Amino acid sequence: MYSRDHAIVSAAVGAAGVVVLPIPLPWWAAVGYAVVVDVAIDFDHFAVARVETGDWAALRRCLRNPKIVMFDQNEIFGPQDLWPLQRLLSHHLIGGVVVFGIWLVSEPLALFTAVVLYAHILGDLVWDNYLLETYREQHAMAAKSVSESDSDSG
């Protein structure tokens, strides 16, 4: 999902969360917190892309042209820079650590954070299922590229 979509979902989840959970923040701060947490977890995409590609090209693209972060997120990563399973694994690892750390300070805020991150990951899964055919094509292109590279070197 794009950041703007995550922000909309997290604002709705945050608004619902303040109604049903005993969050130790004013409602407006809790909703803002939900949006920040939900959008900020996607910064892991840059680290995952760095591991996959060996460079920080995606981050450099954003720093050179910050408009793409808000208006053209398709231009941030190349088709083989970041795979859905890597992104989801990273979200789970980071989310678990963050929720546990917050739980040590405030159990209600940790529960709220867990609900917000659950909505984020659920949104990503729905989006990834919508794009499943695109991912199949990207995997086929990547496999073909590897196969051609292997046959050229062998």
Coordinates of N, CA and C in Angstrom, one line a residue:
M1 N 0.8 -1.2 0.0 CA 0.0 0.0 0.0 C 0.9 1.2 0.0
Y2 N 0.3 2.3 -0.5 CA 1.1 3.6 -0.5 C 0.9 4.2 0.9
S3 N 1.9 5.1 1.2 CA 1.9 5.8 2.5 C 0.6 6.5 2.7
R4 N 0.0 7.2 1.7 CA -1.2 7.9 1.9 C -2.4 7.0 2.3
D5 N -2.4 5.8 1.7 CA -3.4 4.8 2.1 C -3.2 4.3 3.5
H6 N -2.0 4.0 3.9 CA -1.7 3.6 5.2 C -2.1 4.7 6.2
A7 N -1.8 6.0 5.9 CA -2.2 7.1 6.8 C -3.7 7.1 7.0
I8 N -4.5 6.9 5.9 CA -5.9 7.0 6.1 C -6.4 5.8 6.9
V9 N -5.9 4.6 6.7 CA -6.3 3.5 7.5 C -5.9 3.6 8.9
S10 N -4.7 4.1 9.2 CA -4.2 4.2 10.6 C -5.0 5.3 11.3
A11 N -5.4 6.4 10.6 CA -6.2 7.4 11.3 C -7.6 6.8 11.7
A12 N -8.1 6.0 10.8 CA -9.4 5.4 11.2 C -9.2 4.4 12.3
V13 N -8.1 3.6 12.3 CA -7.9 2.6 13.3 C -7.6 3.3 14.6
G14 N -6.8 4.4 14.5 CA -6.5 5.2 15.7 C -7.7 5.8 16.3
A15 N -8.6 6.3 15.5 CA -9.9 6.9 16.0 C -10.7 5.8 16.7
A16 N -10.8 4.7 16.1 CA -11.5 3.6 16.7 C -10.8 3.1 18.0
G17 N -9.5 3.1 18.0 CA -8.8 2.6 19.1 C -9.0 3.5 20.4
V18 N -9.1 4.8 20.2 CA -9.2 5.7 21.3 C -10.6 5.5 22.0
V19 N -11.5 5.0 21.2 CA -12.9 4.7 21.7 C -12.9 3.5 22.6
V20 N -12.2 2.4 22.2 CA -12.3 1.1 22.8 C -11.2 0.8 23.7
L21 N -10.0 1.4 23.6 CA -8.9 1.1 24.4 C -8.5 2.2 25.4
P22 N -8.0 1.9 26.6 CA -7.7 2.9 27.6 C -6.3 3.5 27.3
I23 N -6.2 4.3 26.2 CA -4.9 4.8 25.7 C -4.5 6.0 26.6
P24 N -3.3 6.0 27.1 CA -2.8 7.1 28.0 C -2.4 8.4 27.2
L25 N -3.2 8.7 26.2 CA -2.9 9.9 25.4 C -4.2 10.6 25.1
P26 N -4.2 11.9 24.9 CA -5.4 12.6 24.4 C -5.7 12.0 23.0
W27 N -7.0 12.0 22.6 CA -7.5 11.4 21.4 C -6.7 11.8 20.2
W28 N -6.5 13.2 20.1 CA -5.8 13.7 18.9 C -4.3 13.2 18.8
A29 N -3.7 13.1 20.0 CA -2.3 12.6 20.0 C -2.3 11.2 19.7
A30 N -3.2 10.4 20.1 CA -3.3 9.0 19.8 C -3.5 8.7 18.3
V31 N -4.4 9.5 17.7 CA -4.6 9.4 16.3 C -3.3 9.8 15.5
G32 N -2.7 10.9 15.9 CA -1.4 11.3 15.3 C -0.3 10.2 15.5
Y33 N -0.3 9.7 16.7 CA 0.7 8.6 17.0 C 0.4 7.4 16.0
A34 N -0.8 7.0 15.8 CA -1.2 5.9 15.0 C -0.7 6.1 13.6
V35 N -0.9 7.3 13.1 CA -0.5 7.7 11.7 C 1.1 7.6 11.6
V36 N 1.8 8.2 12.5 CA 3.2 8.2 12.5 C 3.8 6.8 12.5
V37 N 3.3 6.0 13.5 CA 3.8 4.6 13.6 C 3.5 3.8 12.4
D38 N 2.3 3.9 11.8 CA 1.9 3.2 10.6 C 2.7 3.5 9.4
V39 N 3.0 4.8 9.2 CA 3.7 5.2 8.0 C 5.2 5.0 8.3
A40 N 5.7 5.2 9.5 CA 7.1 5.1 9.8 C 7.7 3.7 9.6
I41 N 6.9 2.7 9.9 CA 7.4 1.3 9.8 C 7.8 1.0 8.4
D42 N 7.3 1.8 7.4 CA 7.7 1.5 6.0 C 9.2 2.0 5.7
F43 N 9.8 2.7 6.6 CA 11.2 3.1 6.4 C 12.1 1.9 6.3
D44 N 11.6 0.7 6.8 CA 12.4 -0.5 6.7 C 12.6 -0.9 5.2
H45 N 11.7 -0.4 4.3 CA 11.8 -0.8 2.9 C 13.2 -0.4 2.3
F46 N 13.7 0.7 2.8 CA 15.0 1.1 2.3 C 16.1 0.2 2.7
A47 N 16.1 -0.3 4.0 CA 17.1 -1.2 4.4 C 17.0 -2.5 3.7
V48 N 15.8 -3.0 3.5 CA 15.6 -4.3 2.8 C 16.1 -4.1 1.3
A49 N 15.7 -3.0 0.7 CA 16.2 -2.8 -0.7 C 17.7 -2.7 -0.7
R50 N 18.3 -2.2 0.3 CA 19.8 -2.1 0.4 C 20.4 -3.5 0.5
V51 N 19.8 -4.3 1.3 CA 20.3 -5.7 1.4 C 20.1 -6.4 0.1
E52 N 19.0 -6.2 -0.6 CA 18.7 -6.9 -1.9 C 19.6 -6.4 -3.0
T53 N 19.8 -5.1 -3.1 CA 20.5 -4.6 -4.3 C 22.0 -4.3 -4.0
G54 N 22.4 -4.1 -2.8 CA 23.7 -3.8 -2.5 C 24.0 -2.3 -2.5
D55 N 23.0 -1.5 -2.7 CA 23.3 0.0 -2.6 C 22.0 0.7 -2.1
W56 N 22.2 2.0 -1.9 CA 21.1 2.8 -1.3 C 20.4 3.6 -2.4
A57 N 20.3 3.1 -3.6 CA 19.8 3.9 -4.7 C 18.4 4.4 -4.4
A58 N 17.5 3.6 -3.8 CA 16.2 4.0 -3.6 C 16.1 5.2 -2.6
L59 N 16.9 5.1 -1.6 CA 17.0 6.3 -0.6 C 17.5 7.5 -1.3
R60 N 18.6 7.3 -2.1 CA 19.1 8.5 -2.8 C 18.1 9.1 -3.8
R61 N 17.3 8.3 -4.4 CA 16.2 8.8 -5.3 C 15.3 9.7 -4.5
C62 N 14.9 9.3 -3.3 CA 14.0 10.0 -2.5 C 14.6 11.3 -2.0
L63 N 15.9 11.3 -1.7 CA 16.6 12.5 -1.2 C 16.8 13.5 -2.3
R64 N 17.0 13.0 -3.5 CA 17.2 13.9 -4.7 C 15.9 14.5 -5.1
N65 N 14.8 13.7 -5.0 CA 13.5 14.2 -5.5 C 12.4 13.8 -4.4
P66 N 12.3 14.6 -3.3 CA 11.4 14.2 -2.2 C 9.9 14.2 -2.7
K67 N 9.6 14.8 -3.8 CA 8.2 14.8 -4.3 C 7.7 13.3 -4.5
I68 N 8.6 12.5 -5.0 CA 8.2 11.1 -5.3 C 7.7 10.3 -4.0
V69 N 8.1 10.8 -2.9 CA 7.7 10.1 -1.6 C 6.2 10.3 -1.4
M70 N 5.7 11.4 -1.8 CA 4.2 11.7 -1.6 C 3.4 11.5 -2.9
F71 N 4.0 11.8 -4.1 CA 3.2 11.8 -5.3 C 3.5 10.7 -6.3
D72 N 4.6 10.0 -6.2 CA 4.9 9.0 -7.2 C 5.7 7.9 -6.6
Q73 N 5.1 7.2 -5.6 CA 5.9 6.2 -4.9 C 6.3 5.0 -5.7
N74 N 5.7 4.8 -6.9 CA 6.1 3.8 -7.8 C 7.5 4.0 -8.3
E75 N 8.0 5.2 -8.2 CA 9.4 5.5 -8.7 C 10.5 5.3 -7.7
I76 N 10.1 4.9 -6.5 CA 11.1 4.8 -5.4 C 11.9 3.5 -5.6
F77 N 11.3 2.4 -5.7 CA 12.0 1.1 -5.8 C 11.9 0.5 -7.2
G78 N 12.9 -0.1 -7.6 CA 12.9 -0.9 -8.9 C 12.1 -2.2 -8.7
P79 N 11.7 -2.8 -9.8 CA 10.8 -4.0 -9.6 C 11.4 -5.2 -8.9
Q80 N 12.7 -5.2 -8.8 CA 13.4 -6.3 -8.0 C 14.1 -5.8 -6.8
D81 N 13.9 -4.6 -6.4 CA 14.5 -4.1 -5.2 C 14.0 -4.6 -3.9
L82 N 12.7 -4.9 -3.9 CA 12.0 -5.2 -2.6 C 10.9 -6.1 -2.9
W83 N 11.0 -7.3 -2.3 CA 10.0 -8.3 -2.5 C 9.0 -8.3 -1.4
P84 N 7.7 -8.6 -1.7 CA 6.7 -8.6 -0.6 C 7.0 -9.4 0.6
L85 N 7.5 -10.6 0.5 CA 7.8 -11.4 1.6 C 8.9 -10.9 2.5
Q86 N 9.9 -10.2 1.9 CA 10.9 -9.6 2.6 C 10.4 -8.4 3.4
R87 N 9.5 -7.6 2.8 CA 8.9 -6.5 3.4 C 8.1 -6.9 4.6
L88 N 7.2 -7.9 4.4 CA 6.4 -8.4 5.5 C 7.1 -9.0 6.6
L89 N 8.2 -9.7 6.3 CA 9.0 -10.3 7.4 C 9.7 -9.2 8.2
S90 N 10.2 -8.2 7.5 CA 10.8 -7.0 8.2 C 9.8 -6.3 9.1
H91 N 8.6 -6.1 8.6 CA 7.5 -5.5 9.4 C 7.2 -6.3 10.6
H92 N 7.1 -7.6 10.5 CA 6.8 -8.4 11.7 C 8.0 -8.3 12.7
L93 N 9.2 -8.4 12.2 CA 10.3 -8.4 13.1 C 10.4 -7.0 13.9
I94 N 10.3 -5.9 13.1 CA 10.3 -4.6 13.7 C 9.1 -4.4 14.6
G95 N 7.9 -4.8 14.1 CA 6.7 -4.6 14.9 C 6.7 -5.3 16.3
G96 N 7.2 -6.5 16.2 CA 7.3 -7.3 17.5 C 8.2 -6.7 18.5
V97 N 9.4 -6.2 18.0 CA 10.3 -5.5 18.9 C 9.8 -4.2 19.5
V98 N 9.1 -3.5 18.6 CA 8.6 -2.2 19.0 C 7.5 -2.4 20.0
V99 N 6.5 -3.3 19.7 CA 5.4 -3.5 20.6 C 5.9 -4.0 22.0
F100 N 6.9 -4.9 22.0 CA 7.5 -5.4 23.3 C 8.1 -4.3 24.0
G101 N 8.9 -3.4 23.4 CA 9.5 -2.3 24.0 C 8.5 -1.4 24.6
I102 N 7.5 -1.1 23.9 CA 6.4 -0.2 24.4 C 5.7 -0.8 25.6
W103 N 5.5 -2.1 25.5 CA 4.8 -2.9 26.5 C 5.5 -2.8 27.9
L104 N 6.8 -2.7 27.8 CA 7.6 -2.5 29.1 C 7.3 -1.2 29.8
V105 N 6.8 -0.2 29.0 CA 6.5 1.1 29.5 C 5.0 1.3 29.8
S106 N 4.2 0.9 28.8 CA 2.7 1.1 28.9 C 2.0 0.0 28.1
E107 N 1.3 -0.9 28.8 CA 0.6 -2.0 28.2 C -0.5 -1.5 27.3
P108 N -1.3 -0.5 27.7 CA -2.4 -0.1 26.8 C -1.8 0.5 25.5
L109 N -0.7 1.3 25.6 CA -0.1 1.9 24.4 C 0.5 0.8 23.5
A110 N 1.0 -0.3 24.1 CA 1.6 -1.4 23.4 C 0.4 -2.1 22.6
L111 N -0.7 -2.3 23.2 CA -1.8 -2.9 22.6 C -2.3 -2.1 21.4
F112 N -2.4 -0.8 21.7 CA -2.8 0.2 20.6 C -1.8 0.1 19.4
T113 N -0.5 0.1 19.7 CA 0.5 0.0 18.7 C 0.4 -1.3 17.9
A114 N 0.1 -2.4 18.6 CA 0.0 -3.7 18.0 C -1.2 -3.7 17.0
V115 N -2.3 -3.0 17.4 CA -3.5 -3.0 16.6 C -3.2 -2.1 15.3
V116 N -2.5 -1.0 15.5 CA -2.2 -0.2 14.4 C -1.2 -0.9 13.4
L117 N -0.2 -1.6 13.9 CA 0.7 -2.3 13.1 C 0.0 -3.5 12.4
Y118 N -0.9 -4.2 13.1 CA -1.7 -5.3 12.5 C -2.5 -4.7 11.3
A119 N -3.1 -3.6 11.5 CA -3.8 -3.0 10.4 C -2.9 -2.7 9.2
H120 N -1.7 -2.2 9.5 CA -0.7 -1.9 8.4 C -0.4 -3.2 7.7
I121 N 0.0 -4.3 8.4 CA 0.4 -5.5 7.7 C -0.8 -6.1 7.0
L122 N -2.0 -6.1 7.6 CA -3.2 -6.6 6.9 C -3.4 -5.8 5.6
G123 N -3.3 -4.5 5.6 CA -3.4 -3.7 4.4 C -2.4 -4.1 3.4
D124 N -1.1 -4.3 3.8 CA -0.1 -4.8 2.9 C -0.5 -6.1 2.3
L125 N -1.0 -7.0 3.1 CA -1.4 -8.3 2.5 C -2.5 -8.2 1.5
V126 N -3.5 -7.4 1.8 CA -4.6 -7.2 0.9 C -4.1 -6.6 -0.4
W127 N -3.2 -5.6 -0.3 CA -2.6 -5.0 -1.5 C -1.8 -6.0 -2.3
D128 N -1.0 -6.8 -1.6 CA -0.1 -7.7 -2.2 C -1.0 -8.8 -3.0
N129 N -2.1 -9.2 -2.4 CA -2.9 -10.1 -3.1 C -3.6 -9.5 -4.3
Y130 N -3.9 -8.2 -4.3 CA -4.4 -7.5 -5.4 C -3.3 -7.5 -6.5
L131 N -2.1 -7.3 -6.2 CA -1.0 -7.2 -7.1 C -0.3 -8.5 -7.4
L132 N -0.9 -9.6 -7.1 CA -0.3 -10.9 -7.2 C 0.2 -11.2 -8.6
E133 N -0.6 -10.9 -9.6 CA -0.2 -11.2 -11.0 C 1.1 -10.3 -11.4
T134 N 1.1 -9.1 -10.9 CA 2.3 -8.2 -11.2 C 3.5 -8.9 -10.5
Y135 N 3.4 -9.4 -9.3 CA 4.5 -10.0 -8.6 C 5.0 -11.3 -9.4
R136 N 4.0 -12.0 -9.9 CA 4.4 -13.2 -10.7 C 5.2 -12.8 -11.9
E137 N 4.8 -11.7 -12.5 CA 5.6 -11.3 -13.7 C 7.0 -10.8 -13.3
Q138 N 7.1 -10.1 -12.2 CA 8.4 -9.7 -11.7 C 9.3 -10.8 -11.3
H139 N 8.7 -11.9 -10.7 CA 9.5 -13.0 -10.3 C 10.0 -13.8 -11.6
A140 N 9.1 -13.8 -12.6 CA 9.5 -14.5 -13.9 C 10.6 -13.7 -14.5
M141 N 10.6 -12.4 -14.5 CA 11.6 -11.6 -15.1 C 12.9 -11.8 -14.3
A142 N 12.8 -11.8 -13.0 CA 14.0 -12.0 -12.2 C 14.6 -13.4 -12.4
A143 N 13.8 -14.4 -12.5 CA 14.3 -15.8 -12.8 C 14.9 -15.9 -14.1
K144 N 14.3 -15.2 -15.1 CA 14.9 -15.2 -16.5 C 16.3 -14.5 -16.5
S145 N 16.4 -13.4 -15.8 CA 17.6 -12.6 -15.7 C 18.7 -13.5 -15.0
V146 N 18.4 -14.2 -14.0 CA 19.3 -15.1 -13.3 C 19.8 -16.2 -14.2
S147 N 18.8 -16.8 -14.9 CA 19.1 -17.9 -15.8 C 20.0 -17.4 -16.9
E148 N 19.7 -16.3 -17.5 CA 20.5 -15.8 -18.6 C 21.9 -15.4 -18.1
S149 N 22.0 -14.9 -16.9 CA 23.3 -14.6 -16.3 C 24.1 -15.9 -16.0
D150 N 23.4 -16.9 -15.6 CA 24.1 -18.2 -15.3 C 24.6 -18.8 -16.6
S151 N 23.8 -18.7 -17.7 CA 24.2 -19.3 -19.0 C 25.3 -18.5 -19.6
D152 N 25.4 -17.2 -19.4 CA 26.4 -16.4 -19.9 C 27.8 -16.7 -19.3
S153 N 27.7 -17.0 -18.0 CA 28.9 -17.2 -17.2 C 29.4 -18.6 -17.3
G154 N 28.5 -19.5 -17.7 CA 28.9 -21.0 -17.7 C 29.3 -21.4 -19.0

